[in-house]
mmCIF file of C-alpha atoms in Angstrom:
data_model
loop_
_atom_site.group_PDB
_atom_site.id
_atom_site.type_symbol
_atom_site.label_atom_id
_atom_site.label_comp_id
_atom_site.label_asym_id
_atom_site.label_seq_id
_atom_site.Cartn_x
_atom_site.Cartn_y
_atom_site.Cartn_z
ATOM 1 C CA MET A 1 -25.357 -4.962 -28.798
ATOM 2 C CA ASN A 2 -22.417 -3.993 -31.013
ATOM 3 C CA ASP A 3 -20.439 -6.648 -32.861
ATOM 4 C CA ILE A 4 -16.714 -5.911 -33.092
ATOM 5 C CA ASN A 5 -15.171 -8.638 -35.272
ATOM 6 C CA GLY A 6 -17.366 -11.282 -33.741
ATOM 7 C CA ILE A 7 -16.995 -10.044 -30.167
ATOM 8 C CA LEU A 8 -20.200 -8.944 -28.513
ATOM 9 C CA VAL A 9 -19.865 -5.609 -26.755
ATOM 10 C CA THR A 10 -22.617 -4.176 -24.604
ATOM 11 C CA SER A 11 -24.060 -0.885 -25.750
ATOM 12 C CA THR A 12 -26.086 1.582 -23.750
ATOM 13 C CA GLU A 13 -29.266 0.215 -25.297
ATOM 14 C CA GLY A 14 -30.690 -3.283 -25.642
ATOM 15 C CA ALA A 15 -30.754 -6.219 -23.301
ATOM 16 C CA ALA A 16 -28.730 -4.532 -20.561
ATOM 17 C CA SER A 17 -31.540 -2.020 -20.062
ATOM 18 C CA ASP A 18 -33.849 -4.868 -18.978
ATOM 19 C CA TYR A 19 -31.998 -5.070 -15.645
ATOM 20 C CA PRO A 20 -31.116 -1.510 -14.637
ATOM 21 C CA ILE A 21 -29.526 -0.645 -11.289
ATOM 22 C CA ASP A 22 -31.602 2.198 -9.891
ATOM 23 C CA ASN A 23 -30.977 4.375 -6.839
ATOM 24 C CA TRP A 24 -32.762 1.862 -4.614
ATOM 25 C CA GLY A 25 -30.316 -0.828 -5.725
ATOM 26 C CA LEU A 26 -27.377 1.396 -4.876
ATOM 27 C CA LEU A 27 -28.903 2.153 -1.472
ATOM 28 C CA VAL A 28 -29.297 -1.560 -0.678
ATOM 29 C CA ALA A 29 -25.643 -2.140 -1.576
ATOM 30 C CA LEU A 30 -24.579 0.741 0.672
ATOM 31 C CA LEU A 31 -26.691 -0.649 3.530
ATOM 32 C CA LEU A 32 -24.901 -3.983 3.218
ATOM 33 C CA VAL A 33 -21.561 -2.214 3.539
ATOM 34 C CA ALA A 34 -22.897 -0.318 6.548
ATOM 35 C CA LEU A 35 -23.838 -3.671 8.104
ATOM 36 C CA ALA A 36 -20.301 -4.932 7.533
ATOM 37 C CA SER A 37 -18.980 -1.782 9.209
ATOM 38 C CA VAL A 38 -21.213 -2.381 12.223
ATOM 39 C CA ILE A 39 -19.859 -5.928 12.481
ATOM 40 C CA SER A 40 -16.324 -4.524 12.323
ATOM 41 C CA ALA A 41 -17.116 -2.074 15.126
ATOM 42 C CA VAL A 42 -18.724 -4.737 17.318
ATOM 43 C CA LEU A 43 -15.812 -7.126 16.857
ATOM 44 C CA LYS A 44 -13.314 -4.240 17.194
ATOM 45 C CA LEU A 45 -11.653 -5.062 13.892
ATOM 46 C CA GLY A 46 -10.774 -1.418 13.348
ATOM 47 C CA VAL A 47 -11.600 -1.344 9.625
ATOM 48 C CA GLU A 48 -15.064 0.191 9.681
ATOM 49 C CA ARG A 49 -13.956 3.730 8.779
ATOM 50 C CA ARG A 50 -11.648 2.489 6.028
ATOM 51 C CA LEU A 51 -14.413 0.279 4.667
ATOM 52 C CA LEU A 52 -16.965 3.110 4.582
ATOM 53 C CA TRP A 53 -14.523 5.558 3.039
ATOM 54 C CA ALA A 54 -13.385 3.038 0.420
ATOM 55 C CA THR A 55 -17.007 2.288 -0.462
ATOM 56 C CA VAL A 56 -18.000 5.930 -0.914
ATOM 57 C CA ARG A 57 -14.828 6.602 -2.888
ATOM 58 C CA SER A 58 -15.470 3.573 -5.096
ATOM 59 C CA LEU A 59 -19.048 4.647 -5.846
ATOM 60 C CA VAL A 60 -18.020 8.186 -6.769
ATOM 61 C CA GLN A 61 -15.081 7.034 -8.888
ATOM 62 C CA LEU A 62 -17.076 4.380 -10.748
ATOM 63 C CA LEU A 63 -19.951 6.723 -11.537
ATOM 64 C CA ALA A 64 -17.513 9.421 -12.647
ATOM 65 C CA MET A 65 -15.626 6.972 -14.843
ATOM 66 C CA GLY A 66 -18.902 5.774 -16.317
ATOM 67 C CA LEU A 67 -19.771 9.327 -17.331
ATOM 68 C CA ILE A 68 -16.278 9.951 -18.697
ATOM 69 C CA ILE A 69 -16.178 6.733 -20.743
ATOM 70 C CA GLY A 70 -19.651 7.468 -22.058
ATOM 71 C CA TYR A 71 -18.454 10.872 -23.255
ATOM 72 C CA VAL A 72 -15.291 9.417 -24.823
ATOM 73 C CA ILE A 73 -17.358 6.794 -26.661
ATOM 74 C CA ARG A 74 -19.718 9.452 -28.020
ATOM 75 C CA VAL A 75 -16.888 11.727 -29.176
ATOM 76 C CA ASN A 76 -14.938 8.732 -30.587
ATOM 77 C CA GLN A 77 -11.582 10.466 -31.089
ATOM 78 C CA TRP A 78 -8.303 8.533 -30.755
ATOM 79 C CA TRP A 79 -6.465 11.340 -28.960
ATOM 80 C CA LEU A 80 -9.153 11.528 -26.290
ATOM 81 C CA VAL A 81 -8.937 7.759 -25.750
ATOM 82 C CA PHE A 82 -5.187 7.924 -25.156
ATOM 83 C CA ALA A 83 -5.485 11.026 -23.007
ATOM 84 C CA LEU A 84 -7.834 9.096 -20.738
ATOM 85 C CA LEU A 85 -5.428 6.151 -20.673
ATOM 86 C CA GLY A 86 -2.626 8.516 -19.684
ATOM 87 C CA VAL A 87 -4.648 9.827 -16.744
ATOM 88 C CA MET A 88 -5.469 6.252 -15.703
ATOM 89 C CA ILE A 89 -1.786 5.238 -15.753
ATOM 90 C CA ILE A 90 -0.734 8.271 -13.699
ATOM 91 C CA ALA A 91 -3.463 7.516 -11.161
ATOM 92 C CA ALA A 92 -2.333 3.876 -11.108
ATOM 93 C CA VAL A 93 1.194 4.982 -10.186
ATOM 94 C CA GLN A 94 -0.109 6.882 -7.169
ATOM 95 C CA ILE A 95 -2.308 3.971 -6.092
ATOM 96 C CA THR A 96 0.573 1.505 -6.438
ATOM 97 C CA LEU A 97 2.874 3.571 -4.249
ATOM 98 C CA THR A 98 0.103 4.048 -1.690
ATOM 99 C CA ARG A 99 -0.599 0.315 -1.465
ATOM 100 C CA GLY A 100 3.043 -0.568 -0.954
ATOM 101 C CA SER A 101 4.622 -0.337 2.484
ATOM 102 C CA GLY A 102 8.177 0.306 3.597
ATOM 103 C CA LEU A 103 9.205 1.504 0.145
ATOM 104 C CA PRO A 104 12.190 3.759 -0.567
ATOM 105 C CA LYS A 105 11.774 7.060 -2.372
ATOM 106 C CA GLY A 106 12.211 7.362 -6.110
ATOM 107 C CA LEU A 107 9.899 4.534 -7.222
ATOM 108 C CA ALA A 108 7.447 6.678 -9.200
ATOM 109 C CA LEU A 109 9.368 6.553 -12.498
ATOM 110 C CA PRO A 110 10.027 2.760 -12.471
ATOM 111 C CA VAL A 111 6.389 2.101 -11.579
ATOM 112 C CA PHE A 112 5.222 4.449 -14.343
ATOM 113 C CA LEU A 113 7.459 2.756 -16.925
ATOM 114 C CA THR A 114 6.252 -0.686 -15.842
ATOM 115 C CA LEU A 115 2.592 0.287 -16.073
ATOM 116 C CA LEU A 116 3.141 2.040 -19.396
ATOM 117 C CA ALA A 117 4.896 -1.004 -20.865
ATOM 118 C CA SER A 118 2.106 -3.272 -19.628
ATOM 119 C CA ALA A 119 -0.578 -1.018 -21.113
ATOM 120 C CA VAL A 120 1.216 -0.845 -24.473
ATOM 121 C CA LEU A 121 1.534 -4.636 -24.594
ATOM 122 C CA MET A 122 -2.129 -5.050 -23.626
ATOM 123 C CA PHE A 123 -3.175 -2.651 -26.359
ATOM 124 C CA SER A 124 -0.908 -4.228 -28.955
ATOM 125 C CA VAL A 125 -1.601 -7.892 -28.205
ATOM 126 C CA VAL A 126 -5.195 -8.118 -27.008
ATOM 127 C CA VAL A 127 -6.812 -5.150 -28.710
ATOM 128 C CA GLU A 128 -4.986 -5.014 -32.023
ATOM 129 C CA LEU A 129 -3.992 -8.679 -32.592
ATOM 130 C CA ILE A 130 -6.866 -10.606 -30.981
ATOM 131 C CA ILE A 131 -9.973 -8.395 -30.938
ATOM 132 C CA ARG A 132 -9.051 -6.102 -33.854
ATOM 133 C CA PRO A 133 -11.828 -3.520 -33.340
ATOM 134 C CA LYS A 134 -12.966 -0.989 -35.918
ATOM 135 C CA PRO A 135 -11.898 1.711 -35.505
ATOM 136 C CA TRP A 136 -8.580 0.539 -34.037
ATOM 137 C CA TYR A 137 -8.941 2.877 -31.050
ATOM 138 C CA ALA A 138 -12.557 1.851 -30.195
ATOM 139 C CA PRO A 139 -12.976 3.402 -26.703
ATOM 140 C CA GLN A 140 -15.328 0.707 -25.367
ATOM 141 C CA VAL A 141 -12.632 -1.891 -26.071
ATOM 142 C CA VAL A 142 -9.355 -0.042 -25.483
ATOM 143 C CA VAL A 143 -10.314 1.702 -22.234
ATOM 144 C CA THR A 144 -11.950 -1.337 -20.643
ATOM 145 C CA MET A 145 -9.151 -3.731 -21.625
ATOM 146 C CA VAL A 146 -6.353 -1.491 -20.395
ATOM 147 C CA GLY A 147 -8.361 -0.622 -17.285
ATOM 148 C CA MET A 148 -8.746 -4.275 -16.331
ATOM 149 C CA LEU A 149 -5.030 -4.828 -16.873
ATOM 150 C CA LEU A 150 -4.061 -1.857 -14.716
ATOM 151 C CA GLY A 151 -6.328 -3.037 -11.915
ATOM 152 C CA ASN A 152 -4.569 -6.388 -11.780
ATOM 153 C CA VAL A 153 -1.036 -5.126 -12.363
ATOM 154 C CA VAL A 154 -1.296 -2.394 -9.718
ATOM 155 C CA SER A 155 -2.080 -4.950 -7.014
ATOM 156 C CA ALA A 156 0.576 -7.377 -8.223
ATOM 157 C CA ILE A 157 3.484 -4.950 -8.425
ATOM 158 C CA ALA A 158 2.558 -3.296 -5.112
ATOM 159 C CA VAL A 159 2.830 -6.725 -3.485
ATOM 160 C CA ALA A 160 6.023 -7.537 -5.403
ATOM 161 C CA ILE A 161 7.991 -4.400 -4.526
ATOM 162 C CA THR A 162 6.850 -4.506 -0.901
ATOM 163 C CA ARG A 163 7.987 -8.118 -0.628
ATOM 164 C CA LEU A 164 11.256 -7.335 -2.402
ATOM 165 C CA PHE A 165 12.423 -4.700 0.066
ATOM 166 C CA ASP A 166 11.022 -6.546 3.092
ATOM 167 C CA ASP A 167 12.923 -9.674 2.072
ATOM 168 C CA ILE A 168 16.123 -7.726 1.455
ATOM 169 C CA ARG A 169 15.853 -6.231 4.953
ATOM 170 C CA THR A 170 15.293 -9.687 6.438
ATOM 171 C CA ARG A 171 18.293 -11.076 4.543
ATOM 172 C CA ARG A 172 20.539 -8.106 5.364
ATOM 173 C CA TYR A 173 23.367 -10.091 6.980
ATOM 174 C CA GLU A 174 23.204 -12.804 4.340
ATOM 175 C CA ILE A 175 23.370 -10.217 1.551
ATOM 176 C CA GLU A 176 26.244 -8.348 3.184
ATOM 177 C CA THR A 177 28.157 -11.617 3.507
ATOM 178 C CA MET A 178 27.547 -12.446 -0.146
ATOM 179 C CA LEU A 179 28.719 -8.992 -1.206
ATOM 180 C CA ALA A 180 31.851 -9.344 0.959
ATOM 181 C CA TRP A 181 32.658 -12.593 -0.842
ATOM 182 C CA GLY A 182 32.450 -10.881 -4.220
ATOM 183 C CA ALA A 183 28.838 -11.379 -5.260
ATOM 184 C CA THR A 184 27.211 -8.712 -7.409
ATOM 185 C CA PRO A 185 24.122 -6.879 -6.126
ATOM 186 C CA LEU A 186 22.004 -8.880 -8.575
ATOM 187 C CA GLU A 187 23.382 -12.186 -7.318
ATOM 188 C CA ALA A 188 22.881 -11.157 -3.702
ATOM 189 C CA ALA A 189 19.332 -9.908 -4.321
ATOM 190 C CA MET A 190 18.222 -12.762 -6.588
ATOM 191 C CA PRO A 191 16.488 -14.849 -3.844
ATOM 192 C CA SER A 192 14.521 -11.744 -2.850
ATOM 193 C CA ILE A 193 13.691 -10.989 -6.483
ATOM 194 C CA THR A 194 12.426 -14.530 -7.035
ATOM 195 C CA SER A 195 10.336 -14.418 -3.858
ATOM 196 C CA ALA A 196 8.841 -11.039 -4.801
ATOM 197 C CA VAL A 197 7.818 -12.093 -8.318
ATOM 198 C CA ARG A 198 6.333 -15.354 -7.019
ATOM 199 C CA LEU A 199 4.270 -13.618 -4.329
ATOM 200 C CA GLY A 200 3.027 -10.986 -6.771
ATOM 201 C CA LEU A 201 1.752 -13.701 -9.104
ATOM 202 C CA ILE A 202 -0.154 -15.773 -6.529
ATOM 203 C CA PRO A 203 -3.472 -13.815 -6.685
ATOM 204 C CA THR A 204 -3.436 -13.786 -10.498
ATOM 205 C CA ILE A 205 -2.768 -17.527 -10.730
ATOM 206 C CA ALA A 206 -5.492 -18.222 -8.148
ATOM 207 C CA GLN A 207 -8.019 -16.174 -10.134
ATOM 208 C CA LEU A 208 -7.060 -17.911 -13.374
ATOM 209 C CA ALA A 209 -7.372 -21.357 -11.793
ATOM 210 C CA SER A 210 -10.723 -20.690 -10.113
ATOM 211 C CA SER A 211 -12.427 -18.978 -13.043
ATOM 212 C CA GLY A 212 -15.322 -20.907 -14.515
ATOM 213 C CA ILE A 213 -16.349 -23.365 -11.794
ATOM 214 C CA VAL A 214 -15.871 -21.304 -8.633
ATOM 215 C CA LEU A 215 -15.765 -17.818 -10.112
ATOM 216 C CA ILE A 216 -17.567 -16.221 -13.051
ATOM 217 C CA PRO A 217 -15.407 -13.131 -13.681
ATOM 218 C CA GLY A 218 -16.897 -9.691 -14.179
ATOM 219 C CA MET A 219 -16.520 -9.371 -17.934
ATOM 220 C CA MET A 220 -18.117 -12.751 -18.630
ATOM 221 C CA ALA A 221 -20.915 -12.096 -16.152
ATOM 222 C CA GLY A 222 -21.555 -8.627 -17.590
ATOM 223 C CA GLN A 223 -21.824 -9.890 -21.162
ATOM 224 C CA ILE A 224 -24.192 -12.697 -20.159
ATOM 225 C CA ILE A 225 -26.421 -10.326 -18.151
ATOM 226 C CA ALA A 226 -26.444 -8.010 -21.165
ATOM 227 C CA GLY A 227 -27.772 -10.833 -23.346
ATOM 228 C CA GLY A 228 -24.529 -11.954 -24.983
ATOM 229 C CA ASP A 229 -23.705 -15.502 -26.043
ATOM 230 C CA PRO A 230 -22.328 -17.298 -22.915
ATOM 231 C CA VAL A 231 -19.779 -19.326 -24.918
ATOM 232 C CA GLN A 232 -18.473 -16.219 -26.674
ATOM 233 C CA ALA A 233 -18.385 -14.426 -23.325
ATOM 234 C CA ALA A 234 -16.348 -17.321 -21.898
ATOM 235 C CA ARG A 235 -13.847 -17.106 -24.765
ATOM 236 C CA TYR A 236 -13.546 -13.363 -24.313
ATOM 237 C CA GLN A 237 -12.965 -13.764 -20.568
ATOM 238 C CA PHE A 238 -10.366 -16.489 -21.041
ATOM 239 C CA VAL A 239 -8.352 -14.355 -23.446
ATOM 240 C CA VAL A 240 -8.425 -11.463 -20.993
ATOM 241 C CA LEU A 241 -7.402 -13.602 -18.005
ATOM 242 C CA ALA A 242 -4.659 -15.426 -19.894
ATOM 243 C CA VAL A 243 -3.107 -12.234 -21.229
ATOM 244 C CA ILE A 244 -3.417 -10.429 -17.898
ATOM 245 C CA SER A 245 -1.675 -13.359 -16.163
ATOM 246 C CA SER A 246 1.163 -13.234 -18.681
ATOM 247 C CA LEU A 247 1.537 -9.460 -18.545
ATOM 248 C CA THR A 248 1.380 -9.489 -14.747
ATOM 249 C CA ALA A 249 4.324 -11.888 -14.687
ATOM 250 C CA LEU A 250 6.217 -9.597 -17.048
ATOM 251 C CA ALA A 251 5.300 -6.505 -15.021
ATOM 252 C CA ASP A 252 6.382 -8.097 -11.726
ATOM 253 C CA THR A 253 9.697 -9.149 -13.236
ATOM 254 C CA LEU A 254 10.280 -5.760 -14.850
ATOM 255 C CA ILE A 255 9.525 -3.714 -11.743
ATOM 256 C CA VAL A 256 11.748 -5.718 -9.385
ATOM 257 C CA MET A 257 14.605 -5.649 -11.904
ATOM 258 C CA LEU A 258 14.217 -1.877 -12.198
ATOM 259 C CA VAL A 259 14.156 -1.164 -8.455
ATOM 260 C CA TYR A 260 16.311 -3.772 -6.706
ATOM 261 C CA ARG A 261 19.400 -1.596 -7.219
ATOM 262 C CA MET A 262 17.816 1.025 -4.955
ATOM 263 C CA ALA A 263 18.725 -1.217 -2.031
ATOM 264 C CA PHE A 264 22.426 -0.847 -2.830
ATOM 265 C CA THR A 265 24.913 1.988 -2.965
ATOM 266 C CA GLU A 266 27.042 2.830 -5.988
ATOM 267 C CA ASN A 267 29.989 0.897 -4.551
ATOM 268 C CA HIS A 268 27.889 -2.289 -4.214
ATOM 269 C CA ARG A 269 27.091 -2.047 -0.503
ATOM 270 C CA LEU A 270 23.697 -2.555 1.080
ATOM 271 C CA ARG A 271 22.160 0.754 2.053
ATOM 272 C CA THR A 272 22.044 1.356 5.797
ATOM 273 C CA ASP A 273 18.896 3.521 5.562
ATOM 274 C CA LEU A 274 16.826 0.867 3.784
#
């Protein structure tokens, strides 16, 4: 175990090696997914192919990321850490746009700026103000913290922007009436903006509320399995969840404020091709 300012971080040696996941363990996990796919086929749920593909993709991506992070930790150069973060953010943009539905074109830049701002805040607040690792760019801290944030924010803003444009379409006649009476696009879109931010936050709030009694989150569970102090692991997990919840709220608000204008023309009319 490595101790970074009192925070226990799992290394590649030590207690974690007492419970390795070998190829047999991976095979058992894959067989369980195959069983779920069979159930989907029998019940005609229509998700068996997507489930199998997502599982194989997840396994390959996780193993690849494990190798990459291991290399970055060994090299221990700040520029390589931030290069990896840049690749992760770009990939997160693509995943966000893929998860959303019914979205207009031109969202890549606003999504990128939102994810970049969230990552910078995560790095500044959690890594540099709370954890304070040495060196300041410690890969095992920076990459994992920002990665967890991106995973949560991607889901939240995909839900938020999808809900935003769906709600604007549903409220089309109401919005057009408000605009005809002199309302600004922001005033007309505000109910949709509020609904989008609220919906994007629901999963994050539910995870925060259920953590501890119902759910032992991944970081806390991983540190305990690796032999870390359970109380310290709980503190670490709480900080991560609290900051992610806050930054998710900021990210949801930022993205909808950046993109709501795409539903309107330059002369303050609702787009007909939305």
